[in-house]
Amino acid sequence: MVKELMHDPIFLGQKSERATAADAIVAVDLKDTLEAHRETCVGMAANMIGQKKCIICFYDGAKLETMFNPEIIKKSEPYETEEGCLSLLGNPRKTKRYKKIKVQYQTAELKTRLKTYEGFTAQIIQHEIDHCNGVLI
């Protein structure tokens, strides 16, 4: 179900709780909401739809991916960039990102996976993991 976007910086600034299998419906709602905003958004975290759970959805090219409890375990090649966010009003903000990251996460079935991402997809994932950690750009 498409959910309304959260804009409260106090809520968004709180660290999300670990997701469990019982949070599968949150992942479905997050995916539906991201798809509804496809024209203006490439990734979302569950707190953006009012759920303080560590779940992210993002586009890896044309493919929509979902991660439960993602953590960056390795990063390299830092750079400065500017990013916008549907939850935060105003102009894009400056932030530091890494060109290459290795992420440990769980699938919706809570199977642990490791995957390396580069470029724009890596940037999207870093932005959404920041949301899970209560970090606002």
Coordinates of N, CA and C in Angstrom, one line a residue:
M1 N 0.8 -1.2 0.0 CA 0.0 0.0 0.0 C 0.9 1.2 0.0
V2 N 0.6 2.2 -0.8 CA 1.3 3.5 -0.9 C 1.0 4.3 0.4
K3 N 2.1 4.7 1.1 CA 2.0 5.4 2.3 C 2.3 6.9 2.2
E4 N 1.9 7.7 3.1 CA 2.2 9.1 3.1 C 3.7 9.3 3.6
L5 N 4.4 10.2 3.0 CA 5.8 10.5 3.3 C 5.9 11.2 4.7
M6 N 6.9 10.8 5.5 CA 7.1 11.5 6.7 C 8.1 12.7 6.5
H7 N 7.8 13.8 7.1 CA 8.6 15.0 7.0 C 9.1 15.5 8.3
D8 N 8.8 14.9 9.4 CA 9.2 15.3 10.8 C 10.6 15.0 11.0
P9 N 11.5 16.0 11.1 CA 12.9 15.8 11.3 C 13.3 15.2 12.7
I10 N 12.4 15.4 13.7 CA 12.7 14.7 15.0 C 12.5 13.2 14.8
F11 N 11.4 12.8 14.2 CA 11.2 11.3 13.9 C 12.3 10.8 13.1
L12 N 12.6 11.5 12.0 CA 13.6 11.0 11.0 C 15.0 10.9 11.6
G13 N 15.2 11.7 12.6 CA 16.5 11.8 13.3 C 16.7 10.7 14.3
Q14 N 15.7 9.8 14.5 CA 15.9 8.7 15.5 C 16.4 7.4 14.7
K15 N 17.2 6.7 15.4 CA 17.7 5.4 14.9 C 16.6 4.4 14.8
S16 N 16.6 3.7 13.7 CA 15.5 2.7 13.5 C 15.9 1.4 14.2
E17 N 14.8 0.6 14.5 CA 15.0 -0.7 15.2 C 15.3 -1.8 14.1
R18 N 16.0 -2.8 14.6 CA 16.2 -3.9 13.6 C 14.9 -4.5 13.1
A19 N 14.9 -4.8 11.9 CA 13.7 -5.4 11.3 C 13.7 -6.9 11.5
T20 N 12.5 -7.5 11.6 CA 12.3 -8.9 11.7 C 11.4 -9.4 10.6
A21 N 11.2 -10.7 10.6 CA 10.3 -11.3 9.6 C 8.9 -10.7 9.7
A22 N 8.5 -10.3 10.9 CA 7.2 -9.8 11.1 C 7.0 -8.4 10.4
D23 N 8.1 -7.8 9.9 CA 8.1 -6.5 9.3 C 8.0 -6.6 7.8
A24 N 7.7 -7.8 7.3 CA 7.6 -8.0 5.8 C 6.6 -7.0 5.2
I25 N 5.5 -6.8 5.9 CA 4.4 -5.9 5.3 C 5.0 -4.4 5.2
V26 N 5.9 -4.0 6.1 CA 6.5 -2.7 6.0 C 7.3 -2.6 4.7
A27 N 8.0 -3.7 4.4 CA 8.8 -3.8 3.2 C 8.0 -3.6 1.9
V28 N 6.8 -4.3 2.0 CA 5.9 -4.2 0.8 C 5.3 -2.8 0.7
D29 N 5.0 -2.1 1.8 CA 4.5 -0.8 1.7 C 5.6 0.2 1.3
L30 N 6.8 -0.1 1.7 CA 7.9 0.8 1.3 C 8.2 0.6 -0.2
K31 N 8.1 -0.6 -0.7 CA 8.3 -0.8 -2.1 C 7.2 -0.1 -2.9
D32 N 6.0 -0.3 -2.5 CA 4.8 0.4 -3.2 C 5.0 1.9 -3.2
T33 N 5.4 2.4 -2.1 CA 5.5 3.9 -2.0 C 6.7 4.4 -2.9
L34 N 7.8 3.7 -2.9 CA 8.9 4.0 -3.8 C 8.5 4.0 -5.2
E35 N 7.8 2.9 -5.6 CA 7.3 2.8 -7.0 C 6.4 4.0 -7.4
A36 N 5.6 4.4 -6.4 CA 4.6 5.5 -6.7 C 5.4 6.8 -6.9
H37 N 6.6 6.9 -6.4 CA 7.4 8.1 -6.5 C 8.6 8.0 -7.4
R38 N 8.5 7.0 -8.3 CA 9.6 6.6 -9.2 C 10.2 7.8 -10.0
E39 N 9.3 8.7 -10.4 CA 9.7 9.9 -11.2 C 10.7 10.8 -10.4
T40 N 10.6 10.8 -9.1 CA 11.4 11.8 -8.3 C 12.3 11.1 -7.2
C41 N 12.3 9.8 -7.1 CA 13.0 9.2 -6.1 C 13.6 7.8 -6.5
V42 N 14.8 7.5 -6.0 CA 15.5 6.3 -6.4 C 15.7 5.4 -5.2
G43 N 15.3 5.8 -4.0 CA 15.5 5.0 -2.8 C 14.7 5.5 -1.6
M44 N 14.3 4.6 -0.7 CA 13.6 5.0 0.5 C 14.0 4.1 1.6
A45 N 13.9 4.7 2.8 CA 14.0 3.9 4.1 C 12.7 3.9 4.8
A46 N 12.4 2.9 5.6 CA 11.1 2.7 6.2 C 10.7 3.9 7.1
N47 N 11.6 4.6 7.7 CA 11.2 5.7 8.5 C 10.6 6.8 7.6
M48 N 10.9 6.8 6.3 CA 10.3 7.8 5.4 C 8.8 7.6 5.2
I49 N 8.3 6.4 5.6 CA 6.9 6.1 5.6 C 6.3 5.9 7.0
G50 N 7.1 6.5 8.0 CA 6.6 6.4 9.4 C 6.8 5.2 10.1
Q51 N 7.7 4.3 9.6 CA 8.0 3.0 10.3 C 9.4 3.0 10.7
K52 N 9.7 3.0 12.0 CA 11.1 3.0 12.5 C 11.7 1.6 12.5
K53 N 11.8 1.1 11.3 CA 12.4 -0.2 11.1 C 13.6 -0.1 10.1
C54 N 14.6 -0.9 10.3 CA 15.8 -0.8 9.4 C 15.6 -1.6 8.1
I55 N 14.8 -1.0 7.2 CA 14.5 -1.6 5.9 C 14.7 -0.5 4.9
I56 N 15.4 -0.9 3.8 CA 15.5 0.1 2.7 C 15.1 -0.6 1.4
C57 N 14.6 0.2 0.5 CA 14.3 -0.2 -0.9 C 15.0 0.8 -1.8
F58 N 15.5 0.4 -2.9 CA 16.2 1.2 -3.9 C 16.3 0.6 -5.3
Y59 N 16.5 1.5 -6.2 CA 16.6 1.0 -7.6 C 18.1 0.8 -7.9
D60 N 18.4 -0.4 -8.3 CA 19.8 -0.8 -8.8 C 19.6 -0.9 -10.3
G61 N 19.8 0.2 -11.0 CA 19.4 0.3 -12.4 C 17.9 0.3 -12.5
A62 N 17.3 -0.7 -13.2 CA 15.9 -0.8 -13.3 C 15.3 -1.8 -12.3
K63 N 16.2 -2.5 -11.6 CA 15.7 -3.5 -10.6 C 15.5 -2.9 -9.2
L64 N 14.4 -3.2 -8.7 CA 14.0 -2.7 -7.3 C 14.5 -3.7 -6.3
E65 N 15.4 -3.3 -5.4 CA 16.0 -4.1 -4.3 C 15.5 -3.8 -3.0
T66 N 15.4 -4.7 -2.1 CA 15.0 -4.5 -0.7 C 16.0 -5.1 0.2
M67 N 16.4 -4.4 1.3 CA 17.4 -4.9 2.3 C 16.8 -4.7 3.7
F68 N 16.9 -5.7 4.5 CA 16.6 -5.7 5.9 C 17.9 -5.5 6.6
N69 N 18.0 -4.6 7.6 CA 19.2 -4.5 8.5 C 20.5 -4.3 7.7
P70 N 20.6 -3.4 6.7 CA 21.8 -3.3 6.0 C 22.9 -2.6 6.8
E71 N 24.1 -3.0 6.6 CA 25.3 -2.4 7.3 C 26.4 -2.3 6.3
I72 N 27.0 -1.1 6.2 CA 28.2 -1.0 5.4 C 29.4 -1.5 6.2
I73 N 30.1 -2.6 5.6 CA 31.2 -3.2 6.3 C 32.5 -2.8 5.7
K74 N 32.5 -2.2 4.5 CA 33.7 -1.7 3.9 C 33.4 -0.6 2.9
K75 N 34.2 0.4 2.9 CA 34.0 1.6 2.0 C 35.3 2.1 1.5
S76 N 35.3 2.6 0.3 CA 36.6 3.2 -0.3 C 36.2 4.3 -1.3
E77 N 37.2 5.1 -1.5 CA 37.2 6.2 -2.5 C 36.1 7.3 -2.1
P78 N 36.4 8.0 -1.0 CA 35.5 9.1 -0.6 C 35.4 10.2 -1.6
Y79 N 34.2 10.8 -1.6 CA 34.1 12.0 -2.4 C 32.9 12.9 -1.8
E80 N 32.9 14.1 -2.2 CA 31.9 15.1 -1.8 C 30.8 15.2 -2.9
T81 N 29.6 15.3 -2.5 CA 28.5 15.4 -3.4 C 27.3 16.2 -2.8
E82 N 26.3 16.4 -3.5 CA 25.1 17.0 -3.0 C 23.9 16.0 -3.3
E83 N 23.0 16.0 -2.3 CA 21.8 15.1 -2.4 C 20.6 15.8 -1.9
G84 N 19.5 15.4 -2.5 CA 18.2 15.8 -2.0 C 17.5 14.7 -1.4
C85 N 16.3 14.9 -0.8 CA 15.6 13.9 -0.1 C 14.1 14.2 -0.1
L86 N 13.2 13.3 -0.5 CA 11.8 13.6 -0.5 C 11.3 13.9 0.9
S87 N 11.9 13.4 2.0 CA 11.5 13.7 3.3 C 11.9 15.0 3.9
L88 N 13.0 15.6 3.2 CA 13.5 16.9 3.7 C 13.3 18.0 2.7
L89 N 12.6 19.0 3.2 CA 12.3 20.1 2.3 C 13.5 21.0 2.1
G90 N 13.6 21.7 0.9 CA 14.7 22.6 0.7 C 15.6 22.0 -0.4
N91 N 16.7 22.7 -0.6 CA 17.6 22.4 -1.7 C 18.5 21.2 -1.3
P92 N 19.2 20.6 -2.3 CA 20.1 19.6 -2.0 C 21.2 20.0 -1.0
R93 N 21.7 19.1 -0.2 CA 22.7 19.4 0.8 C 24.0 18.6 0.5
K94 N 25.1 19.2 0.9 CA 26.4 18.6 0.7 C 26.6 17.4 1.7
T95 N 27.2 16.4 1.2 CA 27.5 15.2 2.0 C 28.7 14.5 1.5
K96 N 29.3 13.6 2.3 CA 30.4 12.8 1.9 C 29.9 11.4 1.7
R97 N 30.3 10.8 0.6 CA 30.0 9.5 0.2 C 31.2 8.7 -0.3
Y98 N 31.0 7.4 -0.5 CA 32.1 6.5 -1.0 C 31.7 5.9 -2.3
K99 N 32.7 5.8 -3.2 CA 32.4 5.3 -4.6 C 32.1 3.8 -4.5
K100 N 32.7 3.1 -3.6 CA 32.6 1.6 -3.5 C 32.3 1.2 -2.1
I101 N 31.2 0.4 -1.9 CA 30.9 -0.1 -0.6 C 30.6 -1.6 -0.6
K102 N 30.8 -2.2 0.5 CA 30.4 -3.6 0.7 C 29.4 -3.6 1.8
V103 N 28.2 -4.2 1.5 CA 27.1 -4.2 2.4 C 26.7 -5.6 2.9
Q104 N 26.5 -5.7 4.2 CA 25.9 -7.0 4.7 C 24.5 -6.6 5.0
Y105 N 23.6 -7.5 4.6 CA 22.2 -7.3 4.8 C 21.4 -8.6 4.9
Q106 N 20.1 -8.5 5.2 CA 19.3 -9.7 5.2 C 18.2 -9.5 4.1
T107 N 17.8 -10.7 3.6 CA 16.7 -10.7 2.7 C 15.4 -10.7 3.5
A108 N 14.3 -10.6 2.8 CA 13.0 -10.6 3.6 C 12.8 -11.9 4.4
E109 N 13.5 -13.0 3.9 CA 13.5 -14.2 4.7 C 14.5 -14.3 5.7
L110 N 15.2 -13.2 6.0 CA 16.3 -13.0 7.0 C 17.5 -13.9 6.7
K111 N 17.8 -14.1 5.4 CA 19.0 -14.8 5.0 C 20.1 -13.7 4.8
T112 N 21.2 -13.9 5.5 CA 22.3 -12.9 5.4 C 23.0 -13.0 4.0
R113 N 23.3 -11.8 3.5 CA 24.0 -11.6 2.2 C 25.0 -10.6 2.3
L114 N 26.0 -10.7 1.4 CA 27.1 -9.7 1.2 C 27.1 -9.3 -0.2
K115 N 27.2 -8.0 -0.5 CA 27.3 -7.6 -1.9 C 28.1 -6.3 -2.0
T116 N 28.8 -6.1 -3.0 CA 29.6 -4.9 -3.3 C 28.8 -4.0 -4.3
Y117 N 28.8 -2.7 -4.0 CA 28.1 -1.8 -4.9 C 29.0 -0.7 -5.3
E118 N 28.9 -0.1 -6.4 CA 29.7 1.0 -6.9 C 28.8 2.1 -7.5
G119 N 29.4 3.3 -7.6 CA 28.8 4.4 -8.3 C 27.5 4.9 -7.6
F120 N 26.5 5.2 -8.5 CA 25.3 5.8 -8.1 C 24.5 4.9 -7.1
T121 N 24.5 3.6 -7.4 CA 23.8 2.7 -6.6 C 24.4 2.7 -5.2
A122 N 25.7 2.7 -5.1 CA 26.4 2.8 -3.8 C 25.9 4.1 -3.0
Q123 N 25.8 5.2 -3.8 CA 25.4 6.5 -3.1 C 24.0 6.4 -2.6
I124 N 23.1 5.8 -3.4 CA 21.7 5.6 -2.9 C 21.7 4.8 -1.6
I125 N 22.4 3.7 -1.6 CA 22.4 2.8 -0.4 C 22.9 3.6 0.8
Q126 N 24.0 4.3 0.6 CA 24.5 5.1 1.8 C 23.5 6.1 2.3
H127 N 22.8 6.7 1.4 CA 21.8 7.7 1.8 C 20.7 7.0 2.7
E128 N 20.2 5.8 2.2 CA 19.1 5.1 2.9 C 19.6 4.5 4.2
I129 N 20.8 4.0 4.2 CA 21.4 3.5 5.5 C 21.5 4.7 6.5
D130 N 21.9 5.8 6.1 CA 21.9 7.0 6.9 C 20.5 7.2 7.6
H131 N 19.5 7.1 6.7 CA 18.1 7.3 7.3 C 17.9 6.2 8.4
C132 N 18.3 5.0 8.2 CA 18.1 4.0 9.2 C 18.8 4.3 10.5
N133 N 19.9 5.0 10.4 CA 20.7 5.4 11.6 C 20.4 6.8 12.1
G134 N 19.3 7.4 11.6 CA 18.8 8.7 12.1 C 19.7 9.8 11.6
V135 N 20.5 9.6 10.6 CA 21.4 10.7 10.1 C 20.7 11.4 8.9
L136 N 20.5 12.7 9.1 CA 19.9 13.5 8.0 C 20.9 14.3 7.3
I137 N 20.8 14.3 6.0 CA 21.8 15.1 5.2 C 21.5 16.6 5.4

